[in-house]
Amino acid sequence: MPRASGPLAEALSRRTVVLDGGLSNQLADQGCDLSGGLWTGRVLAEAPGQVEAAHTAYARAGAEVLITASYQVGYGAFAARGHDRAETTALLHRSVALAARAAEAADHEVWVAASVGPYGAVLADGSEYRGRYGLGVRELAAFHRPRIEALLAAGPDVLAVETIPDAAEAEALVTVLAETGAPAWISYTAAAGRTRAGDPLTEAFALAAASPQVIATGVNCCDPQDVLPALEAAASVTDLPLLAYPNDGSVWDAATGTWNRPADPAPWPVAAWQRAGARLVGGCCRIGPARIARIARIARLAAGK
């Protein structure tokens, strides 16, 4: 069937749309090796069929948006591991093509969102959970521009600008988005009412919402308990559709390359998130197809289906 019959922004004006879950955990469950600094990018390069299979698992669970495996694909990081510029561009294109194939094979409408991860992701040291890289807005824009241009050339439906830890990087990304005119969402990673770098969330959301290209804003890869306060902060400064795709509450330990799971996982009050304005809802790291299937059922019930 056709990938999607209209823009994602149009669907968000009518109903909740279900996002997929964590790509890394699904690839790990499929037996893939994610060791090394390239993370899911390694699987994209070495075993693309596994990436398509992961996307397919989420589509079958009811996901209506598939986020590509481009989160950690950066020209510098891949050059350091023997990939020239043309090869890295081809991998960015491949990430969109794989998600598109899974979307087109689904039995329902599915949009493809090209993942634009933060600068800290390519450092593979947990910097996306800290921000404040010591780079200015112009330098960050120069980093993101070629990646975004390559992804857009592959024809995604929307850009998923995600896991952004501070307002400075969001400002750089808004600058690049204005140059392209492409639709995008901007999602921050947050904790205790602020971005991971300590910016007030209201200021960060207002910055994102001021961009004509941004169709939704919210949070991802945060503890589920931080979602509702963040959505309320966003709703206080914008009428845009909001988004929420937290992780399972685990904390990433960059030194050991492992997740520390919470002793008492926080609940997922999806209906409350929807009441607060969330229209894109799914999961991030360590959230698999089973959780996405539950969210899809909640969304169908809310829509009276």
PDB file of C-alpha atoms in Angstrom:
ATOM      1  CA  MET A   1       0.000   0.000   0.000  1.00  0.00           C
ATOM      2  CA  PRO A   2       1.164   3.627  -0.302  1.00  0.00           C
ATOM      3  CA  ARG A   3       3.487   4.634   2.503  1.00  0.00           C
ATOM      4  CA  ALA A   4       1.164   7.401   3.720  1.00  0.00           C
ATOM      5  CA  SER A   5      -1.708   9.254   2.101  1.00  0.00           C
ATOM      6  CA  GLY A   6      -0.828  12.714   3.383  1.00  0.00           C
ATOM      7  CA  PRO A   7       1.588  14.733   5.505  1.00  0.00           C
ATOM      8  CA  LEU A   8       2.208  13.615   9.059  1.00  0.00           C
ATOM      9  CA  ALA A   9       1.274  17.089  10.291  1.00  0.00           C
ATOM     10  CA  GLU A  10      -2.203  16.638   8.845  1.00  0.00           C
ATOM     11  CA  ALA A  11      -2.705  13.338  10.680  1.00  0.00           C
ATOM     12  CA  LEU A  12      -1.508  14.905  13.943  1.00  0.00           C
ATOM     13  CA  SER A  13      -4.210  17.539  13.668  1.00  0.00           C
ATOM     14  CA  ARG A  14      -6.810  14.757  13.903  1.00  0.00           C
ATOM     15  CA  ARG A  15      -5.483  11.998  16.155  1.00  0.00           C
ATOM     16  CA  THR A  16      -2.679  10.307  18.044  1.00  0.00           C
ATOM     17  CA  VAL A  17      -0.052   8.705  15.807  1.00  0.00           C
ATOM     18  CA  VAL A  18       2.019   5.814  17.167  1.00  0.00           C
ATOM     19  CA  LEU A  19       5.796   5.923  16.944  1.00  0.00           C
ATOM     20  CA  ASP A  20       8.081   2.907  16.976  1.00  0.00           C
ATOM     21  CA  GLY A  21      10.360   1.880  19.844  1.00  0.00           C
ATOM     22  CA  GLY A  22      14.087   1.573  20.414  1.00  0.00           C
ATOM     23  CA  LEU A  23      16.021   0.385  17.383  1.00  0.00           C
ATOM     24  CA  SER A  24      19.125  -0.663  19.321  1.00  0.00           C
ATOM     25  CA  ASN A  25      17.316  -3.000  21.704  1.00  0.00           C
ATOM     26  CA  GLN A  26      15.388  -4.622  18.870  1.00  0.00           C
ATOM     27  CA  LEU A  27      18.586  -5.182  16.878  1.00  0.00           C
ATOM     28  CA  ALA A  28      20.224  -6.657  19.982  1.00  0.00           C
ATOM     29  CA  ASP A  29      17.239  -8.972  20.434  1.00  0.00           C
ATOM     30  CA  GLN A  30      17.753 -10.094  16.834  1.00  0.00           C
ATOM     31  CA  GLY A  31      21.313 -11.081  17.716  1.00  0.00           C
ATOM     32  CA  CYS A  32      23.142  -8.111  16.183  1.00  0.00           C
ATOM     33  CA  ASP A  33      26.510  -6.887  17.450  1.00  0.00           C
ATOM     34  CA  LEU A  34      26.268  -3.202  18.399  1.00  0.00           C
ATOM     35  CA  SER A  35      29.701  -2.935  20.007  1.00  0.00           C
ATOM     36  CA  GLY A  36      31.990  -0.109  19.025  1.00  0.00           C
ATOM     37  CA  GLY A  37      31.345   3.582  18.588  1.00  0.00           C
ATOM     38  CA  LEU A  38      29.067   3.286  15.552  1.00  0.00           C
ATOM     39  CA  TRP A  39      26.287   1.547  17.519  1.00  0.00           C
ATOM     40  CA  THR A  40      23.228   0.980  15.262  1.00  0.00           C
ATOM     41  CA  GLY A  41      25.231   2.547  12.423  1.00  0.00           C
ATOM     42  CA  ARG A  42      27.431  -0.545  12.488  1.00  0.00           C
ATOM     43  CA  VAL A  43      24.449  -2.776  11.755  1.00  0.00           C
ATOM     44  CA  LEU A  44      23.267  -0.366   9.063  1.00  0.00           C
ATOM     45  CA  ALA A  45      26.631  -0.782   7.344  1.00  0.00           C
ATOM     46  CA  GLU A  46      27.214  -4.498   7.927  1.00  0.00           C
ATOM     47  CA  ALA A  47      23.754  -6.119   8.120  1.00  0.00           C
ATOM     48  CA  PRO A  48      21.113  -3.878   6.538  1.00  0.00           C
ATOM     49  CA  GLY A  49      18.605  -6.713   6.381  1.00  0.00           C
ATOM     50  CA  GLN A  50      18.558  -6.775  10.169  1.00  0.00           C
ATOM     51  CA  VAL A  51      17.647  -3.074  10.243  1.00  0.00           C
ATOM     52  CA  GLU A  52      14.746  -3.665   7.872  1.00  0.00           C
ATOM     53  CA  ALA A  53      13.619  -6.610  10.010  1.00  0.00           C
ATOM     54  CA  ALA A  54      13.621  -4.394  13.112  1.00  0.00           C
ATOM     55  CA  HIS A  55      11.527  -1.768  11.343  1.00  0.00           C
ATOM     56  CA  THR A  56       9.143  -4.502  10.213  1.00  0.00           C
ATOM     57  CA  ALA A  57       8.755  -5.781  13.782  1.00  0.00           C
ATOM     58  CA  TYR A  58       7.603  -2.338  14.896  1.00  0.00           C
ATOM     59  CA  ALA A  59       5.259  -1.883  11.949  1.00  0.00           C
ATOM     60  CA  ARG A  60       3.653  -5.225  12.762  1.00  0.00           C
ATOM     61  CA  ALA A  61       3.241  -4.069  16.366  1.00  0.00           C
ATOM     62  CA  GLY A  62       1.216  -1.099  15.134  1.00  0.00           C
ATOM     63  CA  ALA A  63       3.818   1.644  14.748  1.00  0.00           C
ATOM     64  CA  GLU A  64       2.747   4.288  12.253  1.00  0.00           C
ATOM     65  CA  VAL A  65       6.083   6.112  12.165  1.00  0.00           C
ATOM     66  CA  LEU A  66       9.395   4.335  11.620  1.00  0.00           C
ATOM     67  CA  ILE A  67      12.524   6.244  12.658  1.00  0.00           C
ATOM     68  CA  THR A  68      15.584   5.493  10.546  1.00  0.00           C
ATOM     69  CA  ALA A  69      18.916   4.036  11.687  1.00  0.00           C
ATOM     70  CA  SER A  70      20.761   7.301  10.983  1.00  0.00           C
ATOM     71  CA  TYR A  71      20.867   8.596  14.568  1.00  0.00           C
ATOM     72  CA  GLN A  72      24.586   7.998  15.047  1.00  0.00           C
ATOM     73  CA  VAL A  73      25.767   8.277  11.435  1.00  0.00           C
ATOM     74  CA  GLY A  74      28.161  11.212  11.125  1.00  0.00           C
ATOM     75  CA  TYR A  75      30.742  11.945   8.464  1.00  0.00           C
ATOM     76  CA  GLY A  76      33.632  12.405  10.898  1.00  0.00           C
ATOM     77  CA  ALA A  77      32.876   9.336  13.003  1.00  0.00           C
ATOM     78  CA  PHE A  78      32.543   7.095   9.962  1.00  0.00           C
ATOM     79  CA  ALA A  79      35.635   8.563   8.292  1.00  0.00           C
ATOM     80  CA  ALA A  80      37.621   7.608  11.386  1.00  0.00           C
ATOM     81  CA  ARG A  81      36.530   4.022  10.783  1.00  0.00           C
ATOM     82  CA  GLY A  82      37.397   3.867   7.098  1.00  0.00           C
ATOM     83  CA  HIS A  83      34.239   5.129   5.385  1.00  0.00           C
ATOM     84  CA  ASP A  84      34.770   7.927   2.887  1.00  0.00           C
ATOM     85  CA  ARG A  85      32.245  10.708   2.391  1.00  0.00           C
ATOM     86  CA  ALA A  86      30.433   9.002  -0.475  1.00  0.00           C
ATOM     87  CA  GLU A  87      30.073   5.787   1.525  1.00  0.00           C
ATOM     88  CA  THR A  88      28.644   7.641   4.521  1.00  0.00           C
ATOM     89  CA  THR A  89      26.177   9.488   2.308  1.00  0.00           C
ATOM     90  CA  ALA A  90      25.133   6.139   0.849  1.00  0.00           C
ATOM     91  CA  LEU A  91      24.545   4.800   4.362  1.00  0.00           C
ATOM     92  CA  LEU A  92      22.333   7.775   5.215  1.00  0.00           C
ATOM     93  CA  HIS A  93      20.343   7.102   2.038  1.00  0.00           C
ATOM     94  CA  ARG A  94      20.202   3.397   2.905  1.00  0.00           C
ATOM     95  CA  SER A  95      18.725   4.163   6.317  1.00  0.00           C
ATOM     96  CA  VAL A  96      15.751   5.874   4.681  1.00  0.00           C
ATOM     97  CA  ALA A  97      15.339   3.189   2.032  1.00  0.00           C
ATOM     98  CA  LEU A  98      15.221   0.377   4.601  1.00  0.00           C
ATOM     99  CA  ALA A  99      12.550   2.095   6.671  1.00  0.00           C
ATOM    100  CA  ALA A 100      10.612   2.890   3.498  1.00  0.00           C
ATOM    101  CA  ARG A 101      10.590  -0.777   2.442  1.00  0.00           C
ATOM    102  CA  ALA A 102       9.226  -1.814   5.817  1.00  0.00           C
ATOM    103  CA  ALA A 103       6.639   0.972   5.662  1.00  0.00           C
ATOM    104  CA  GLU A 104       5.450  -0.007   2.202  1.00  0.00           C
ATOM    105  CA  ALA A 105       5.034  -3.648   3.276  1.00  0.00           C
ATOM    106  CA  ALA A 106       2.862  -2.735   6.274  1.00  0.00           C
ATOM    107  CA  ASP A 107      -0.898  -3.262   6.297  1.00  0.00           C
ATOM    108  CA  HIS A 108      -1.531   0.311   7.463  1.00  0.00           C
ATOM    109  CA  GLU A 109      -0.246   3.787   6.729  1.00  0.00           C
ATOM    110  CA  VAL A 110       3.328   4.349   7.886  1.00  0.00           C
ATOM    111  CA  TRP A 111       5.455   7.485   7.727  1.00  0.00           C
ATOM    112  CA  VAL A 112       9.257   7.406   7.538  1.00  0.00           C
ATOM    113  CA  ALA A 113      11.088   9.799   9.877  1.00  0.00           C
ATOM    114  CA  ALA A 114      14.786  10.335   9.181  1.00  0.00           C
ATOM    115  CA  SER A 115      16.620  10.424  12.493  1.00  0.00           C
ATOM    116  CA  VAL A 116      18.854  13.434  13.079  1.00  0.00           C
ATOM    117  CA  GLY A 117      20.657  12.645  16.306  1.00  0.00           C
ATOM    118  CA  PRO A 118      22.592  15.240  18.305  1.00  0.00           C
ATOM    119  CA  TYR A 119      26.266  16.032  17.901  1.00  0.00           C
ATOM    120  CA  GLY A 120      26.955  14.147  21.119  1.00  0.00           C
ATOM    121  CA  ALA A 121      25.675  10.886  19.641  1.00  0.00           C
ATOM    122  CA  VAL A 122      28.557  10.570  17.175  1.00  0.00           C
ATOM    123  CA  LEU A 123      31.048  10.986  20.025  1.00  0.00           C
ATOM    124  CA  ALA A 124      29.729   7.714  21.505  1.00  0.00           C
ATOM    125  CA  ASP A 125      30.550   8.870  25.019  1.00  0.00           C
ATOM    126  CA  GLY A 126      27.137   9.773  26.402  1.00  0.00           C
ATOM    127  CA  SER A 127      27.494  13.454  25.500  1.00  0.00           C
ATOM    128  CA  GLU A 128      23.923  13.612  24.244  1.00  0.00           C
ATOM    129  CA  TYR A 129      22.875  13.321  27.883  1.00  0.00           C
ATOM    130  CA  ARG A 130      24.999  16.327  28.853  1.00  0.00           C
ATOM    131  CA  GLY A 131      25.141  18.766  25.926  1.00  0.00           C
ATOM    132  CA  ARG A 132      27.314  21.879  26.171  1.00  0.00           C
ATOM    133  CA  TYR A 133      29.926  20.463  23.783  1.00  0.00           C
ATOM    134  CA  GLY A 134      31.990  23.640  23.653  1.00  0.00           C
ATOM    135  CA  LEU A 135      30.813  24.376  20.110  1.00  0.00           C
ATOM    136  CA  GLY A 136      28.917  27.441  18.950  1.00  0.00           C
ATOM    137  CA  VAL A 137      25.668  27.559  16.992  1.00  0.00           C
ATOM    138  CA  ARG A 138      27.505  28.093  13.708  1.00  0.00           C
ATOM    139  CA  GLU A 139      29.771  25.087  14.277  1.00  0.00           C
ATOM    140  CA  LEU A 140      26.850  22.865  15.227  1.00  0.00           C
ATOM    141  CA  ALA A 141      24.905  23.968  12.157  1.00  0.00           C
ATOM    142  CA  ALA A 142      27.911  23.107   9.992  1.00  0.00           C
ATOM    143  CA  PHE A 143      27.983  19.632  11.535  1.00  0.00           C
ATOM    144  CA  HIS A 144      24.277  18.945  10.986  1.00  0.00           C
ATOM    145  CA  ARG A 145      23.827  20.543   7.546  1.00  0.00           C
ATOM    146  CA  PRO A 146      25.405  17.816   5.351  1.00  0.00           C
ATOM    147  CA  ARG A 147      23.700  15.012   7.264  1.00  0.00           C
ATOM    148  CA  ILE A 148      20.305  16.647   6.920  1.00  0.00           C
ATOM    149  CA  GLU A 149      20.858  17.360   3.234  1.00  0.00           C
ATOM    150  CA  ALA A 150      21.823  13.735   2.596  1.00  0.00           C
ATOM    151  CA  LEU A 151      18.823  12.399   4.476  1.00  0.00           C
ATOM    152  CA  LEU A 152      16.400  14.701   2.678  1.00  0.00           C
ATOM    153  CA  ALA A 153      17.797  13.607  -0.690  1.00  0.00           C
ATOM    154  CA  ALA A 154      16.580  10.077   0.136  1.00  0.00           C
ATOM    155  CA  GLY A 155      12.960  11.236   0.488  1.00  0.00           C
ATOM    156  CA  PRO A 156      11.749  10.709   4.070  1.00  0.00           C
ATOM    157  CA  ASP A 157       8.348  12.033   5.077  1.00  0.00           C
ATOM    158  CA  VAL A 158       9.709  14.056   7.988  1.00  0.00           C
ATOM    159  CA  LEU A 159      12.917  14.630   9.943  1.00  0.00           C
ATOM    160  CA  ALA A 160      13.095  13.314  13.521  1.00  0.00           C
ATOM    161  CA  VAL A 161      15.404  15.792  15.225  1.00  0.00           C
ATOM    162  CA  GLU A 162      15.744  13.889  18.463  1.00  0.00           C
ATOM    163  CA  THR A 163      17.489  13.542  21.819  1.00  0.00           C
ATOM    164  CA  ILE A 164      18.619  17.167  21.736  1.00  0.00           C
ATOM    165  CA  PRO A 165      20.215  18.051  25.089  1.00  0.00           C
ATOM    166  CA  ASP A 166      20.353  21.847  24.958  1.00  0.00           C
ATOM    167  CA  ALA A 167      18.835  24.915  23.379  1.00  0.00           C
ATOM    168  CA  ALA A 168      22.062  25.925  21.602  1.00  0.00           C
ATOM    169  CA  GLU A 169      22.001  22.785  19.466  1.00  0.00           C
ATOM    170  CA  ALA A 170      18.288  23.263  18.829  1.00  0.00           C
ATOM    171  CA  GLU A 171      19.017  26.785  17.617  1.00  0.00           C
ATOM    172  CA  ALA A 172      21.607  25.415  15.194  1.00  0.00           C
ATOM    173  CA  LEU A 173      19.166  22.818  13.913  1.00  0.00           C
ATOM    174  CA  VAL A 174      16.380  25.367  13.473  1.00  0.00           C
ATOM    175  CA  THR A 175      18.798  27.387  11.336  1.00  0.00           C
ATOM    176  CA  VAL A 176      19.454  24.412   9.061  1.00  0.00           C
ATOM    177  CA  LEU A 177      15.765  23.477   8.898  1.00  0.00           C
ATOM    178  CA  ALA A 178      14.946  26.999   7.712  1.00  0.00           C
ATOM    179  CA  GLU A 179      17.387  26.540   4.832  1.00  0.00           C
ATOM    180  CA  THR A 180      15.715  23.303   3.740  1.00  0.00           C
ATOM    181  CA  GLY A 181      12.035  24.067   4.348  1.00  0.00           C
ATOM    182  CA  ALA A 182      11.578  20.415   5.328  1.00  0.00           C
ATOM    183  CA  PRO A 183       9.041  19.364   7.995  1.00  0.00           C
ATOM    184  CA  ALA A 184      10.571  18.115  11.226  1.00  0.00           C
ATOM    185  CA  TRP A 185       9.899  17.464  14.854  1.00  0.00           C
ATOM    186  CA  ILE A 186      12.305  18.556  17.584  1.00  0.00           C
ATOM    187  CA  SER A 187      12.516  16.403  20.675  1.00  0.00           C
ATOM    188  CA  TYR A 188      14.628  17.151  23.729  1.00  0.00           C
ATOM    189  CA  THR A 189      16.022  14.745  26.266  1.00  0.00           C
ATOM    190  CA  ALA A 190      15.066  16.100  29.656  1.00  0.00           C
ATOM    191  CA  ALA A 191      15.217  15.495  33.389  1.00  0.00           C
ATOM    192  CA  ALA A 192      13.643  17.258  36.375  1.00  0.00           C
ATOM    193  CA  GLY A 193      11.920  19.911  34.292  1.00  0.00           C
ATOM    194  CA  ARG A 194      14.958  21.003  32.286  1.00  0.00           C
ATOM    195  CA  THR A 195      16.922  19.882  29.267  1.00  0.00           C
ATOM    196  CA  ARG A 196      19.824  17.603  30.095  1.00  0.00           C
ATOM    197  CA  ALA A 197      22.126  20.617  29.835  1.00  0.00           C
ATOM    198  CA  GLY A 198      20.008  22.551  32.317  1.00  0.00           C
ATOM    199  CA  ASP A 199      18.000  24.879  30.058  1.00  0.00           C
ATOM    200  CA  PRO A 200      14.441  25.689  31.172  1.00  0.00           C
ATOM    201  CA  LEU A 201      12.144  23.502  29.115  1.00  0.00           C
ATOM    202  CA  THR A 202       9.727  26.340  28.391  1.00  0.00           C
ATOM    203  CA  GLU A 203      12.518  28.265  26.650  1.00  0.00           C
ATOM    204  CA  ALA A 204      13.658  25.211  24.709  1.00  0.00           C
ATOM    205  CA  PHE A 205      10.132  24.392  23.526  1.00  0.00           C
ATOM    206  CA  ALA A 206       9.441  28.008  22.576  1.00  0.00           C
ATOM    207  CA  LEU A 207      12.592  28.019  20.435  1.00  0.00           C
ATOM    208  CA  ALA A 208      11.484  24.890  18.608  1.00  0.00           C
ATOM    209  CA  ALA A 209       7.909  26.091  18.185  1.00  0.00           C
ATOM    210  CA  ALA A 210       9.061  29.368  16.603  1.00  0.00           C
ATOM    211  CA  SER A 211      10.326  27.453  13.564  1.00  0.00           C
ATOM    212  CA  PRO A 212       7.785  27.174  10.714  1.00  0.00           C
ATOM    213  CA  GLN A 213       9.310  23.813   9.792  1.00  0.00           C
ATOM    214  CA  VAL A 214       8.597  22.211  13.184  1.00  0.00           C
ATOM    215  CA  ILE A 215       5.364  20.195  13.194  1.00  0.00           C
ATOM    216  CA  ALA A 216       5.661  18.827  16.757  1.00  0.00           C
ATOM    217  CA  THR A 217       7.869  19.118  19.813  1.00  0.00           C
ATOM    218  CA  GLY A 218       8.321  17.202  23.037  1.00  0.00           C
ATOM    219  CA  VAL A 219      10.694  14.788  24.748  1.00  0.00           C
ATOM    220  CA  ASN A 220      12.368  11.452  24.140  1.00  0.00           C
ATOM    221  CA  CYS A 221      14.922   9.151  25.785  1.00  0.00           C
ATOM    222  CA  CYS A 222      13.957  10.358  29.240  1.00  0.00           C
ATOM    223  CA  ASP A 223      12.457   8.678  32.275  1.00  0.00           C
ATOM    224  CA  PRO A 224       8.695   8.120  31.835  1.00  0.00           C
ATOM    225  CA  GLN A 225       8.071  10.107  35.026  1.00  0.00           C
ATOM    226  CA  ASP A 226       9.579  13.201  33.360  1.00  0.00           C
ATOM    227  CA  VAL A 227       7.187  13.099  30.402  1.00  0.00           C
ATOM    228  CA  LEU A 228       4.037  14.687  31.821  1.00  0.00           C
ATOM    229  CA  PRO A 229       5.767  17.712  33.397  1.00  0.00           C
ATOM    230  CA  ALA A 230       7.623  18.269  30.126  1.00  0.00           C
ATOM    231  CA  LEU A 231       4.421  18.097  28.088  1.00  0.00           C
ATOM    232  CA  GLU A 232       2.771  20.578  30.436  1.00  0.00           C
ATOM    233  CA  ALA A 233       5.737  22.926  30.018  1.00  0.00           C
ATOM    234  CA  ALA A 234       5.489  22.615  26.243  1.00  0.00           C
ATOM    235  CA  ALA A 235       1.745  23.220  26.225  1.00  0.00           C
ATOM    236  CA  SER A 236       2.299  26.451  28.151  1.00  0.00           C
ATOM    237  CA  VAL A 237       4.279  27.982  25.277  1.00  0.00           C
ATOM    238  CA  THR A 238       2.962  26.338  22.083  1.00  0.00           C
ATOM    239  CA  ASP A 239      -0.170  24.943  20.474  1.00  0.00           C
ATOM    240  CA  LEU A 240       1.853  22.507  18.368  1.00  0.00           C
ATOM    241  CA  PRO A 241       1.115  18.794  18.653  1.00  0.00           C
ATOM    242  CA  LEU A 242       3.379  17.322  21.306  1.00  0.00           C
ATOM    243  CA  LEU A 243       5.364  14.114  21.325  1.00  0.00           C
ATOM    244  CA  ALA A 244       6.560  11.647  23.924  1.00  0.00           C
ATOM    245  CA  TYR A 245       8.782   8.619  23.466  1.00  0.00           C
ATOM    246  CA  PRO A 246      10.661   7.925  26.691  1.00  0.00           C
ATOM    247  CA  ASN A 247      13.015   5.095  27.489  1.00  0.00           C
ATOM    248  CA  ASP A 248      12.319   2.595  30.271  1.00  0.00           C
ATOM    249  CA  GLY A 249      13.830   4.816  32.960  1.00  0.00           C
ATOM    250  CA  SER A 250      17.283   3.272  32.728  1.00  0.00           C
ATOM    251  CA  VAL A 251      20.374   5.478  32.997  1.00  0.00           C
ATOM    252  CA  TRP A 252      23.163   5.137  30.429  1.00  0.00           C
ATOM    253  CA  ASP A 253      26.641   4.531  31.859  1.00  0.00           C
ATOM    254  CA  ALA A 254      29.029   5.682  29.148  1.00  0.00           C
ATOM    255  CA  ALA A 255      32.078   4.314  30.961  1.00  0.00           C
ATOM    256  CA  THR A 256      30.808   0.740  30.861  1.00  0.00           C
ATOM    257  CA  GLY A 257      28.534   1.035  27.827  1.00  0.00           C
ATOM    258  CA  THR A 258      25.598  -0.351  29.776  1.00  0.00           C
ATOM    259  CA  TRP A 259      22.154   0.712  30.971  1.00  0.00           C
ATOM    260  CA  ASN A 260      21.422   0.766  34.697  1.00  0.00           C
ATOM    261  CA  ARG A 261      17.805  -0.276  35.073  1.00  0.00           C
ATOM    262  CA  PRO A 262      15.534   1.356  37.647  1.00  0.00           C
ATOM    263  CA  ALA A 263      14.626  -0.735  40.681  1.00  0.00           C
ATOM    264  CA  ASP A 264      11.027   0.449  40.425  1.00  0.00           C
ATOM    265  CA  PRO A 265      10.097   1.338  36.811  1.00  0.00           C
ATOM    266  CA  ALA A 266       7.811   4.342  36.428  1.00  0.00           C
ATOM    267  CA  PRO A 267       4.301   3.840  34.998  1.00  0.00           C
ATOM    268  CA  TRP A 268       3.350   4.871  31.484  1.00  0.00           C
ATOM    269  CA  PRO A 269       0.176   7.015  31.819  1.00  0.00           C
ATOM    270  CA  VAL A 270      -0.321   7.277  28.067  1.00  0.00           C
ATOM    271  CA  ALA A 271      -3.883   8.591  28.379  1.00  0.00           C
ATOM    272  CA  ALA A 272      -2.632  11.429  30.607  1.00  0.00           C
ATOM    273  CA  TRP A 273       0.059  12.231  28.055  1.00  0.00           C
ATOM    274  CA  GLN A 274      -2.598  12.417  25.377  1.00  0.00           C
ATOM    275  CA  ARG A 275      -4.729  14.731  27.496  1.00  0.00           C
ATOM    276  CA  ALA A 276      -1.681  16.973  27.901  1.00  0.00           C
ATOM    277  CA  GLY A 277      -1.381  17.266  24.127  1.00  0.00           C
ATOM    278  CA  ALA A 278       0.762  14.333  23.035  1.00  0.00           C
ATOM    279  CA  ARG A 279      -0.083  13.306  19.485  1.00  0.00           C
ATOM    280  CA  LEU A 280       3.089  11.365  18.670  1.00  0.00           C
ATOM    281  CA  VAL A 281       3.607   8.615  21.254  1.00  0.00           C
ATOM    282  CA  GLY A 282       6.053   5.732  21.271  1.00  0.00           C
ATOM    283  CA  GLY A 283       9.248   4.542  22.928  1.00  0.00           C
ATOM    284  CA  CYS A 284      12.988   5.036  22.833  1.00  0.00           C
ATOM    285  CA  CYS A 285      15.862   2.943  24.208  1.00  0.00           C
ATOM    286  CA  ARG A 286      14.880  -0.443  25.706  1.00  0.00           C
ATOM    287  CA  ILE A 287      11.270  -0.129  24.581  1.00  0.00           C
ATOM    288  CA  GLY A 288      10.312  -2.954  22.238  1.00  0.00           C
ATOM    289  CA  PRO A 289       7.423  -4.035  20.006  1.00  0.00           C
ATOM    290  CA  ALA A 290       5.310  -5.352  22.901  1.00  0.00           C
ATOM    291  CA  ARG A 291       5.117  -1.907  24.516  1.00  0.00           C
ATOM    292  CA  ILE A 292       4.415  -0.284  21.144  1.00  0.00           C
ATOM    293  CA  ALA A 293       1.567  -2.752  20.567  1.00  0.00           C
ATOM    294  CA  ARG A 294       0.032  -1.669  23.886  1.00  0.00           C
ATOM    295  CA  ILE A 295       0.320   1.996  22.935  1.00  0.00           C
ATOM    296  CA  ALA A 296      -1.294   1.232  19.570  1.00  0.00           C
ATOM    297  CA  ARG A 297      -4.244  -0.390  21.335  1.00  0.00           C
ATOM    298  CA  ILE A 298      -4.664   2.678  23.574  1.00  0.00           C
ATOM    299  CA  ALA A 299      -4.563   4.936  20.526  1.00  0.00           C
ATOM    300  CA  ARG A 300      -7.188   2.856  18.743  1.00  0.00           C
ATOM    301  CA  LEU A 301      -9.452   2.952  21.783  1.00  0.00           C
ATOM    302  CA  ALA A 302      -9.073   6.723  22.021  1.00  0.00           C
ATOM    303  CA  ALA A 303     -10.043   6.994  18.367  1.00  0.00           C
ATOM    304  CA  GLY A 304     -13.075   4.755  18.914  1.00  0.00           C
ATOM    305  CA  LYS A 305     -11.746   1.949  16.727  1.00  0.00           C
TER     306      LYS A 305
END
